[in-house]
CSV table of C-alpha atoms in Angstrom, one decimal:
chain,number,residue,atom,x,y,z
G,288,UNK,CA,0.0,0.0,0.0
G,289,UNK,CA,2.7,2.0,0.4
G,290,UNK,CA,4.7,1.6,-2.5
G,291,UNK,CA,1.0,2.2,-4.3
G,292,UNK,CA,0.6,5.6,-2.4
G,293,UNK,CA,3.9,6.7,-3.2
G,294,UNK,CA,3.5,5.8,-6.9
G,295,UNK,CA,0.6,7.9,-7.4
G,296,UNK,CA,1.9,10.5,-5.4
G,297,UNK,CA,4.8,11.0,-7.5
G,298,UNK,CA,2.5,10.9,-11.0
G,299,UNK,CA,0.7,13.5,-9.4
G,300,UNK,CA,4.0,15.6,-9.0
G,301,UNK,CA,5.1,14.8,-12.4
G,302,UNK,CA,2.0,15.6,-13.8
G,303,UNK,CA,1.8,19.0,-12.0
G,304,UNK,CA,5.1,19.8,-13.2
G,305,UNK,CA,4.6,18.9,-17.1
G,306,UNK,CA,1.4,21.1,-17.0
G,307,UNK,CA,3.1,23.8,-15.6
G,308,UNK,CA,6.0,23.5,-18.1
G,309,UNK,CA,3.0,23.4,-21.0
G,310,UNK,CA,1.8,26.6,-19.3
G,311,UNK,CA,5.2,28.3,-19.3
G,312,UNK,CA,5.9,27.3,-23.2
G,313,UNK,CA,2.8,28.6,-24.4
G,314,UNK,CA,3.1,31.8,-22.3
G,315,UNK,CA,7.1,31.9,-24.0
G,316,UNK,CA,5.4,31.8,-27.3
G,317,UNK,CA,2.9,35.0,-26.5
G,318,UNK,CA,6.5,36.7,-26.8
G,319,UNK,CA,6.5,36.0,-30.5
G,320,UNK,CA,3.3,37.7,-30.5
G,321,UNK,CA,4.5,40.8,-28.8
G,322,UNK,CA,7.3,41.1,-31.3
G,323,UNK,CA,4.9,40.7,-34.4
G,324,UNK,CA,2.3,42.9,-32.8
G,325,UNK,CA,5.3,45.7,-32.3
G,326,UNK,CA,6.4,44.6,-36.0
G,327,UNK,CA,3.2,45.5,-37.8
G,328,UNK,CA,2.4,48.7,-35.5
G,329,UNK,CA,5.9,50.7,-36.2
G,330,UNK,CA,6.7,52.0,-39.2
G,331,UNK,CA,9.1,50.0,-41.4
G,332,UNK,CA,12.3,51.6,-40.6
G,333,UNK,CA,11.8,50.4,-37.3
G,334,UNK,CA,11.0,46.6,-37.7
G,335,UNK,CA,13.8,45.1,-37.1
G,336,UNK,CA,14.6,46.7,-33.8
G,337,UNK,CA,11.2,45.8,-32.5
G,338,UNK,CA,11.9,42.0,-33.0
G,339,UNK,CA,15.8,42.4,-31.6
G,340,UNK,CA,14.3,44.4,-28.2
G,341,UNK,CA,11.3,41.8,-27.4
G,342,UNK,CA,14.3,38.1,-27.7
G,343,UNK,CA,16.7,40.5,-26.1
G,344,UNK,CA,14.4,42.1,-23.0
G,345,UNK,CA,13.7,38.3,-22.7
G,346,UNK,CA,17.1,37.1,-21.9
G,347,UNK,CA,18.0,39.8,-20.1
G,348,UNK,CA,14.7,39.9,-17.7
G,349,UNK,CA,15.2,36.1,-17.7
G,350,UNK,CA,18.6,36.9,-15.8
G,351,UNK,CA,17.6,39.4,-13.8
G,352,UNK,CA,14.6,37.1,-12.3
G,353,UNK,CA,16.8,34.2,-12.3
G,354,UNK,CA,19.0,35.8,-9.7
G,355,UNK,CA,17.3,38.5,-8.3
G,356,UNK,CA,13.6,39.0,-8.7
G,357,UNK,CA,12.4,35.4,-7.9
G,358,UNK,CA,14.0,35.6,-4.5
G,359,UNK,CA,12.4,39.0,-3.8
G,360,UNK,CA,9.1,37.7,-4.8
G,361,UNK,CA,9.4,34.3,-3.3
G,362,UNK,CA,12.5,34.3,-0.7
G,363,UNK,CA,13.9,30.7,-3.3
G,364,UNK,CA,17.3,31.0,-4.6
G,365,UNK,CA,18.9,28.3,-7.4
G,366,UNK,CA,22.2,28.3,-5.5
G,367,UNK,CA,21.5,25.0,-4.1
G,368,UNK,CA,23.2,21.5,-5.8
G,369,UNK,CA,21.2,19.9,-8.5
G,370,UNK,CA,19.7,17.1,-6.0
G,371,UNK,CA,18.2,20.1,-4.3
G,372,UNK,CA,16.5,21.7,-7.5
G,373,UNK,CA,15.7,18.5,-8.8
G,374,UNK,CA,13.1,17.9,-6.0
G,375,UNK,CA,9.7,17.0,-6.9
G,376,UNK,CA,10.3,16.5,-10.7
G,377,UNK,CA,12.0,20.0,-10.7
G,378,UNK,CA,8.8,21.8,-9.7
G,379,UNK,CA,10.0,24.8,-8.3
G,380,UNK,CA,12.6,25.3,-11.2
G,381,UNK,CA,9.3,24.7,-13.9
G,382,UNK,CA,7.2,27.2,-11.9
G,383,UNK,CA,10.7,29.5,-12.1
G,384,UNK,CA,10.0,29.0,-15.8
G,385,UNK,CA,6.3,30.1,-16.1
G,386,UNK,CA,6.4,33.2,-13.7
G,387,UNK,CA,9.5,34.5,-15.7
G,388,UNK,CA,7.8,34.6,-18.9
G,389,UNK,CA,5.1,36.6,-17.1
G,390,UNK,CA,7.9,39.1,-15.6
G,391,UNK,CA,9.4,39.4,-19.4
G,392,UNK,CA,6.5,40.5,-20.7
G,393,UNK,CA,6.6,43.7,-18.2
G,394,UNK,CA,9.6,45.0,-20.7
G,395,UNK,CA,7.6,43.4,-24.1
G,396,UNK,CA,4.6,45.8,-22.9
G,397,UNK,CA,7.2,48.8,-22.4
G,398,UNK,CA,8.7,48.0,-26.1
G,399,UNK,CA,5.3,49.1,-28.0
G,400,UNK,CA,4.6,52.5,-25.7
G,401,UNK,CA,8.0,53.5,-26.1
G,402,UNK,CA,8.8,52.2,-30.2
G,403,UNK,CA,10.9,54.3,-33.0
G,404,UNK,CA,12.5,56.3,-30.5
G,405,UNK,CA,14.2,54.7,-27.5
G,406,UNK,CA,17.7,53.8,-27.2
G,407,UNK,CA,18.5,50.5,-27.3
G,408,UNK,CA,21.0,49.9,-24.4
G,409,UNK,CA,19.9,52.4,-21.9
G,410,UNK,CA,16.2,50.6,-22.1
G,411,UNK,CA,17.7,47.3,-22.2
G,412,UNK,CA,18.9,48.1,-18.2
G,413,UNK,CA,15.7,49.2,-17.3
G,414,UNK,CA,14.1,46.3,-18.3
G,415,UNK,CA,16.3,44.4,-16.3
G,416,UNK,CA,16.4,46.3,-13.2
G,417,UNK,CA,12.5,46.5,-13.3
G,418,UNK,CA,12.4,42.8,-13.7
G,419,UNK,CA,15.1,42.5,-10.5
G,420,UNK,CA,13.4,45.1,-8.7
G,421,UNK,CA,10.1,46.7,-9.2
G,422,UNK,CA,7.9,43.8,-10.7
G,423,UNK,CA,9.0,41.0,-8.2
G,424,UNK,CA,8.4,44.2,-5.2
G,425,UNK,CA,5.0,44.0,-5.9
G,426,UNK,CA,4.5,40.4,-7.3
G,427,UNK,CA,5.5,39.3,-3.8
G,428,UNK,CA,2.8,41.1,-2.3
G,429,UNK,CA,-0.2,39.7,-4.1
G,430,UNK,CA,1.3,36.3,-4.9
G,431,UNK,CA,3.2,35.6,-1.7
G,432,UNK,CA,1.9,37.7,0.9
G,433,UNK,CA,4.9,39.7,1.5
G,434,UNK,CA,5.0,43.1,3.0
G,435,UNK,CA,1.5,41.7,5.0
G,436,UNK,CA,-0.9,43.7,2.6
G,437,UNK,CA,-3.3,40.7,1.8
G,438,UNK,CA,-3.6,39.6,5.3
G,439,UNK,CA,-4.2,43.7,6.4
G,440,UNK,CA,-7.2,43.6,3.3
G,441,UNK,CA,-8.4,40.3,4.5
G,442,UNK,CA,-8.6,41.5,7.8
G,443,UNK,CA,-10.3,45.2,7.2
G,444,UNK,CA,-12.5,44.2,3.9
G,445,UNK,CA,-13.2,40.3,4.4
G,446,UNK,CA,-10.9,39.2,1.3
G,447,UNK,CA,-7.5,40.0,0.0
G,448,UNK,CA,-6.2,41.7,-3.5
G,449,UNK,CA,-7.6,38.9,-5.9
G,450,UNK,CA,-5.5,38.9,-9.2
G,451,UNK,CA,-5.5,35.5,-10.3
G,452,UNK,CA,-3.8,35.8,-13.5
G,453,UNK,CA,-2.3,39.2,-13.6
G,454,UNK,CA,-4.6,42.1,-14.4
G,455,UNK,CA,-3.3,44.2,-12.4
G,456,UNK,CA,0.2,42.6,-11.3
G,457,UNK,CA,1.6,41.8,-14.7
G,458,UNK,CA,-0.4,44.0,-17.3
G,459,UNK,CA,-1.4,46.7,-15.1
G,460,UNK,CA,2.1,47.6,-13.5
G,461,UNK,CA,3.9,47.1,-17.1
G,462,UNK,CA,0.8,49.4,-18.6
G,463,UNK,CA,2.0,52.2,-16.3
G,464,UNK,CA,5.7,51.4,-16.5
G,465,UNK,CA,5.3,52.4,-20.4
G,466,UNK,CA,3.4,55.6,-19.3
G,467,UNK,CA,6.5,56.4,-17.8
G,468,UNK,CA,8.6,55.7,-20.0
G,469,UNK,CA,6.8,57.6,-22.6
G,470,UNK,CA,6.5,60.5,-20.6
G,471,UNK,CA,10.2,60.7,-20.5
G,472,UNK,CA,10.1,60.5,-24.2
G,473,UNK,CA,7.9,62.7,-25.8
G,474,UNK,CA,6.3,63.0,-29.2
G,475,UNK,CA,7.8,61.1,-32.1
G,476,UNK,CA,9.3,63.7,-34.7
G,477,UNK,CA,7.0,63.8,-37.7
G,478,UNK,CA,3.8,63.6,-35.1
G,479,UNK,CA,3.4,67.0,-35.3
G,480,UNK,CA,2.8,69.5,-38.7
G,481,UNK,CA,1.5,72.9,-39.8
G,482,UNK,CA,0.8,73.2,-35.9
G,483,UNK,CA,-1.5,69.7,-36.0
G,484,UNK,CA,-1.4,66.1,-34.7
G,485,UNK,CA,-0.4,63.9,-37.6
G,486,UNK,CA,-1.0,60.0,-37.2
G,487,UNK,CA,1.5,57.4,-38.6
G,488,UNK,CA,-0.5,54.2,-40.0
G,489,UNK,CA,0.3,50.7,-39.0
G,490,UNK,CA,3.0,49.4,-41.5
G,491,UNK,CA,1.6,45.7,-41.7
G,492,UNK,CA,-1.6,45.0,-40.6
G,493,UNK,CA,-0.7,41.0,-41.4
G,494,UNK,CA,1.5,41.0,-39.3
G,495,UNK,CA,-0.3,42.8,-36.9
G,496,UNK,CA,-3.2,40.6,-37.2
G,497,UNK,CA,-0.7,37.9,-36.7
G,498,UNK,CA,1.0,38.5,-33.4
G,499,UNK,CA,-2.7,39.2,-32.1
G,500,UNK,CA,-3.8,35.8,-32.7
G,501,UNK,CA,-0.4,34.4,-31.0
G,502,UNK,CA,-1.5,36.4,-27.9
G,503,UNK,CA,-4.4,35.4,-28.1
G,504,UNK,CA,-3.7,31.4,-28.5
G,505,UNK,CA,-0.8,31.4,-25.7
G,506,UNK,CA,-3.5,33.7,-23.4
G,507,UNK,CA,-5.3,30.3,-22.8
G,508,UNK,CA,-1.8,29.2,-21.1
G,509,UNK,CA,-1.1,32.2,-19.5
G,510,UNK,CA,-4.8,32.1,-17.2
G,511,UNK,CA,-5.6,28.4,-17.6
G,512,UNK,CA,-2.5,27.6,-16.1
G,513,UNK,CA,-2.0,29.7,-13.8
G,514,UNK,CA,-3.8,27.6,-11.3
G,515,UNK,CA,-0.4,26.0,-11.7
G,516,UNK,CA,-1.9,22.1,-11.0
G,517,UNK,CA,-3.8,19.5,-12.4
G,518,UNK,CA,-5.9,19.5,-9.4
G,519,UNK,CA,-6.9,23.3,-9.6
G,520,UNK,CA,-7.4,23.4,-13.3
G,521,UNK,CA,-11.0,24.9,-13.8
G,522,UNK,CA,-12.6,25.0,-17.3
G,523,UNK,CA,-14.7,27.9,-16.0
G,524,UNK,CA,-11.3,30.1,-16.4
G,525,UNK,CA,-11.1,28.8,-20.2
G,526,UNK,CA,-14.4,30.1,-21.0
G,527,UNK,CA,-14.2,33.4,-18.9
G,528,UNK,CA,-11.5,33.8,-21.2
G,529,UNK,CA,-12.8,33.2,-24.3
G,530,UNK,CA,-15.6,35.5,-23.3
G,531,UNK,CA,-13.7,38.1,-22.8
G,532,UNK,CA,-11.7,38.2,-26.0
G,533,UNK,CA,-14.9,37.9,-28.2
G,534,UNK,CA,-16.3,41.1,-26.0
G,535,UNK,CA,-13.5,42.8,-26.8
G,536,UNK,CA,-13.6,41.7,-30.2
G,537,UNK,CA,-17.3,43.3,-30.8
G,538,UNK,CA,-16.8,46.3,-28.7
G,539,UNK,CA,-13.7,47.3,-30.9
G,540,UNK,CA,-15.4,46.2,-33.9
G,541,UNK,CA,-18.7,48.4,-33.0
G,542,UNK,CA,-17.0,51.6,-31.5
G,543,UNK,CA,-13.7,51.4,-33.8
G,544,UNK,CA,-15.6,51.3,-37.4
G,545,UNK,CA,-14.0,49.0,-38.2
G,546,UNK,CA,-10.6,49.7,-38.1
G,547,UNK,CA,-8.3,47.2,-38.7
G,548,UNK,CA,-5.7,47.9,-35.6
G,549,UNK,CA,-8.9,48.5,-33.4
G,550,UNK,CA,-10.5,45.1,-34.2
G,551,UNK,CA,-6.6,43.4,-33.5
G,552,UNK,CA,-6.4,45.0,-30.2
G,553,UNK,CA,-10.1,44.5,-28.6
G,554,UNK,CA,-9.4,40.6,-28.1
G,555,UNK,CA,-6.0,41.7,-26.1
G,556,UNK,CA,-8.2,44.4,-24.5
G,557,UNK,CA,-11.2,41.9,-22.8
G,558,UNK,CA,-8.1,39.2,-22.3
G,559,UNK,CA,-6.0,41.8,-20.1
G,560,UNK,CA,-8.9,42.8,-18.0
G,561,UNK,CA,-10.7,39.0,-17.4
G,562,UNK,CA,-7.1,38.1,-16.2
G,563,UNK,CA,-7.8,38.7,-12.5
G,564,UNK,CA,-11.2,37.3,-11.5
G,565,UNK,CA,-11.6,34.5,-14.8
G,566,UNK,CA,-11.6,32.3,-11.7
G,567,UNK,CA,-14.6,33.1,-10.2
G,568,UNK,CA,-16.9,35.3,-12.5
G,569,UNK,CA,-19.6,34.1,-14.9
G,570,UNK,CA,-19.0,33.5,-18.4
G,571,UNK,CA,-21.8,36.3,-18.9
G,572,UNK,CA,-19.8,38.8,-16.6
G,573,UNK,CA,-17.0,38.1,-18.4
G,574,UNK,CA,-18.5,38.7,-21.7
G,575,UNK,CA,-19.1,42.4,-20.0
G,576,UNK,CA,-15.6,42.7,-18.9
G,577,UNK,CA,-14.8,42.3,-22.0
G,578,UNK,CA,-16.8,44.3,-24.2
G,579,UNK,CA,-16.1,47.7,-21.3
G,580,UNK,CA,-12.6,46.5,-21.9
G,581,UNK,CA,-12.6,46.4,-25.9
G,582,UNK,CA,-14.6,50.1,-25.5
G,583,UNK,CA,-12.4,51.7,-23.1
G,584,UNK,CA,-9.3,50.5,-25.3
G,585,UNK,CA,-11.1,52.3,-28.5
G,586,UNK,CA,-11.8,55.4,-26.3
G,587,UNK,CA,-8.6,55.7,-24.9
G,588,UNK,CA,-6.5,55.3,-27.5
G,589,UNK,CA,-8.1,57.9,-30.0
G,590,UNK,CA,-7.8,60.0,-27.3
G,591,UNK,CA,-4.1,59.6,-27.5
G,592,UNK,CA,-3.7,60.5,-30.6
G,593,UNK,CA,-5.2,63.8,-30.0
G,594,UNK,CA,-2.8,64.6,-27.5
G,595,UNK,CA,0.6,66.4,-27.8
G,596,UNK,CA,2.3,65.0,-24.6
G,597,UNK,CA,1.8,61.3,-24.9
G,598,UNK,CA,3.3,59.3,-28.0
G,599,UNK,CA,2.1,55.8,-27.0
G,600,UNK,CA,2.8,53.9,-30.3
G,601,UNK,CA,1.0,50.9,-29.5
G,602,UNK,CA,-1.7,51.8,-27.2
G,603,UNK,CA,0.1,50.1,-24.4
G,604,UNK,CA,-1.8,52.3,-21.5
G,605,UNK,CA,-5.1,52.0,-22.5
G,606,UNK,CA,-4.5,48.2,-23.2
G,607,UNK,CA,-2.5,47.0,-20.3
G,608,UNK,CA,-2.6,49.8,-17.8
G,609,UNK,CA,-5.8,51.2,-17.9
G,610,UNK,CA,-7.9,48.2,-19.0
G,611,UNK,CA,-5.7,46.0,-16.5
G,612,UNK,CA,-6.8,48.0,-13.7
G,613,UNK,CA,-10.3,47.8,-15.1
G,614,UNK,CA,-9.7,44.0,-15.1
G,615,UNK,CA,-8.9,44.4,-11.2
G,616,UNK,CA,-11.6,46.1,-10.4
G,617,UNK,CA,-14.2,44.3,-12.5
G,618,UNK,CA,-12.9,41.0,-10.5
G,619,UNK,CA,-14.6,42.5,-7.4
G,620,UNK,CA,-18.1,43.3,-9.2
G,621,UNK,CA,-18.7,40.8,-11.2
G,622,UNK,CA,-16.7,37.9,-9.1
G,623,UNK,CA,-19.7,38.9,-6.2
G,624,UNK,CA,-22.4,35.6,-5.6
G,625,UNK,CA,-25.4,38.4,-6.9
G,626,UNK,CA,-24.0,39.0,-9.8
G,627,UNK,CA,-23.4,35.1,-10.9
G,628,UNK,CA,-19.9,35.1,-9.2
G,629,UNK,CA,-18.2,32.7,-7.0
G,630,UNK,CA,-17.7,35.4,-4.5
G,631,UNK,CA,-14.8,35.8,-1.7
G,632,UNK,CA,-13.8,39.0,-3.1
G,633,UNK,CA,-14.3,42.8,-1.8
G,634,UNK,CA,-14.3,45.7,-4.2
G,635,UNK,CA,-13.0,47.6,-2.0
G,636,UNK,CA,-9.5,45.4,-1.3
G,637,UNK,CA,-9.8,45.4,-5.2
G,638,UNK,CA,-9.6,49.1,-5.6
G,639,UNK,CA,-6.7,49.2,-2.9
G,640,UNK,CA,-5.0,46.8,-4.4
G,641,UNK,CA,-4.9,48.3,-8.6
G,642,UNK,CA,-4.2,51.2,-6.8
G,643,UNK,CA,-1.1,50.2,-5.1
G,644,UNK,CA,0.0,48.3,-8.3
G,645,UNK,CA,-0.6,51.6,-10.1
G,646,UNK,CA,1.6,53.4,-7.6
G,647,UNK,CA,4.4,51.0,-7.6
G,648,UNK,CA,4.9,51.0,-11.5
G,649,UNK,CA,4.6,54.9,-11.5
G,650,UNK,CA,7.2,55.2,-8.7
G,651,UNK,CA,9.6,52.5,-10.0
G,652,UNK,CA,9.5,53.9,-13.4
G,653,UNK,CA,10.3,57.3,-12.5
G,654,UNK,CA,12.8,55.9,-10.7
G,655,UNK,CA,14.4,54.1,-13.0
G,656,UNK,CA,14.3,55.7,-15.9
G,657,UNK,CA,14.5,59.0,-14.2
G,658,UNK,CA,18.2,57.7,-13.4
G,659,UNK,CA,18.9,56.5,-16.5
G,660,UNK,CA,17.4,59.2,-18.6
G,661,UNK,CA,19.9,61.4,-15.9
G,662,UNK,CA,22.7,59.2,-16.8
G,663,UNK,CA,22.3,58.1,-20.1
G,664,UNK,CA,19.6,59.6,-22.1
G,665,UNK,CA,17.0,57.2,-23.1
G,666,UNK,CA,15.8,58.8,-26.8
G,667,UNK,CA,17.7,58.4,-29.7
G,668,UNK,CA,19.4,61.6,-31.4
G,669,UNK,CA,16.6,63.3,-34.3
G,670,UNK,CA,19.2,62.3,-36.7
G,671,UNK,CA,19.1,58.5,-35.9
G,672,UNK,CA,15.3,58.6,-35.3
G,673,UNK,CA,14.8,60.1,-38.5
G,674,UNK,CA,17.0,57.1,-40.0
G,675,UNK,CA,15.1,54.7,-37.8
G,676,UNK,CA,15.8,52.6,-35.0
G,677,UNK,CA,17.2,49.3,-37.5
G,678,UNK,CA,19.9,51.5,-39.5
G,679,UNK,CA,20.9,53.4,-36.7
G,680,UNK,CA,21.2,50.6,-33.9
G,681,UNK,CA,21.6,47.2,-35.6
G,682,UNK,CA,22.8,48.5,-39.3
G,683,UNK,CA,20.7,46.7,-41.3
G,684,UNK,CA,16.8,47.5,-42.5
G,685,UNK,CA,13.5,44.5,-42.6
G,686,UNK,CA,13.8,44.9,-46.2
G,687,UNK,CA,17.7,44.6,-47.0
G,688,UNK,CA,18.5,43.8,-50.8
G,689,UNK,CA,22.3,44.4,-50.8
């Protein structure tokens, strides 16, 4: 009986472990999406050095989680022998693996606010010290309870912060990380002529189209797996999800006119915000979430383009930082028992909680790039942005014929 018991016990901890890996692969392939998203927004001078900044912000936020941020979130180092990380089919080191492709795509949201006129290098050490520092601060105290806000909320309100997926924790800190970032920056030269607002049109809506339906596909790892075991799986996080997406889908298709880019980014917009409560809201909620999501993206991002002091080139405010915190605050209406919900949430922890997400990506990014726009400058010369970003970085153009 005992060998039998610890037979199935150790299928049930490899099993775990290969779902989580599953998870973590399809969430590393939402990064092709990212880059192909970028690709298709910027204009065409600027292609290639959207592809080489999403694989490099990778490796280098892989790195800085690797050795830094994961023991800030979660107090576990990988200084141990191999016996030691080896443990339970290598768990801890698979869940290592999922939760830094969620940190990487803090820099992979920065890349699209701040596109065609960053410099490469001085971003590159942001993204890693926000992935060491900033991210993991406040990933540690939804996720692992650190700093005792949850159990303060749970106390005062009856529930602490829910963010099962990220709403607020991945997409709504990296959201208003690239505010800051593109604060710093300013307009695009070119944005502005005969004293108006001039918009520059996607350069390649396929390929736009296609990193949008990579998102979209590797989204179903990213919240389907975070319940990070077999056990936990729920199919009612699947369907939340695909809910959302269609909402945003038709709200960006209604209130965009059909616009192209619009239609591309309303799926992203309902699948940011359901991120946090797809746990424990009804598929019909969800479908709301979605469709306020999809609007507010729409909304938002016109809005930007009528404005001289933020040069978002991708949207990435509306879509990640303002619909994310929509996303947490939406888990606490519509994850309540009277309106179809599972309940155990409080809207008021949930406000508390996007808030203090808000506040820690607004103070970390002024931080750092305040001291690296100080130190370095983080904007290319007009002369090298007027080249664009692939002659004047990597020396070679997307559409090279020599």
């Amino acid at each position: 009986m005992q060998d039998i018991n610890s037979a199935v016990e150790t299928l049930i901890q490899s099993s775990n472990t290969y779902f989580l890996l599953m998870g973590a692969i399809m969430v590393f392939a939402m990064h092709a999406g990212f880059a192909f998203l970028e690709v298709g927004t910027v204009r065409s001078k600027n292609q290639v050095n959207a592809l080489v900044k999403i694989i490099t912000d990778f490796a280098v936020s892989c790195l800085a989680y690797f050795f830094i941020g994961y023991w800030i979130a979660y107090d576990t180092t990988f200084f141990g022998n191999a016996e030691t990380l080896t443990a339970n089919n290598g768990y801890e080191l698979v869940k290592f693996f999922f939760l830094v492709t969620f940190a990487a795509a803090i820099p992979a949201i920065v890349s699209g606010g701040i596109a065609e006129r960053g410099k490469f290098y001085p971003f590159l050490l942001a993204s890693g010290l926000i992935v060491a520092f900033v991210y993991p601060f406040f990933e540690g105290i939804v996720w692992n309870g650190n700093y005792g806000l949850q159990a303060w909320l749970e106390q005062t309100t009856g529930a602490a912060f829910h963010d099962f997926a990220g709403s607020v924790v991945v997409h709504g800190v990296g959201g208003w990380l690239a505010f800051v970032g593109v604060y710093f920056l300013g307009l695009r030269k070119g944005r502005t002529s005969g004293g108006k607002l001039v918009a520059f049109a996607p350069s390649n809506i396929p390929f736009l189209a296609l990193g949008t339906w990579v998102l979209c596909i590797g989204w179903f790892g990213f919240n389907v797996m975070s319940a990070q075991s077999m056990d936990s799986i729920s199919g009612l996080v699947a369907v939340n999800s695909l809910m959302a997406m269609v909402g945003g889908i038709i709200a960006a298709l209604v209130f965009g006119k059909n616009d192209p880019g619009f239609i591309h980014n309303g799926p992203l917009a309902g699948l940011v915000a359901v991120c946090a409560g797809s746990d424990i809201m009804h598929p019909i909620g969800s479908l709301v979430v979605g469709v306020i999501a999809g609007g507010l993206f729409v909304f938002l991002f016109t809005m930007l383009q009528r404005t001289r002091k933020i040069d978002d080139v991708l949207g990435v405010w509306p879509l990640h930082g303002i619909c994310g915190a929509w996303g947490g605050i939406a888990a606490g209406i519509f994850g309540s028992q009277s309106l179809g919900g599972l309940g155990g949430v409080s809207l008021t922890a949930q406000v508390i909680g996007t808030l203090a997400g808000i506040a820690v990506a607004l103070i970390g990014g002024g931080i750092v790039y305040g001291l690296i726009h100080k130190i370095s400058g983080l904007r290319l010369s007009e002369e090298d942005e007027f080249v664009g970003a692939d002659l004047a970085i990597h020396k070679i153009g997307s559409m090279n014929h020599d």
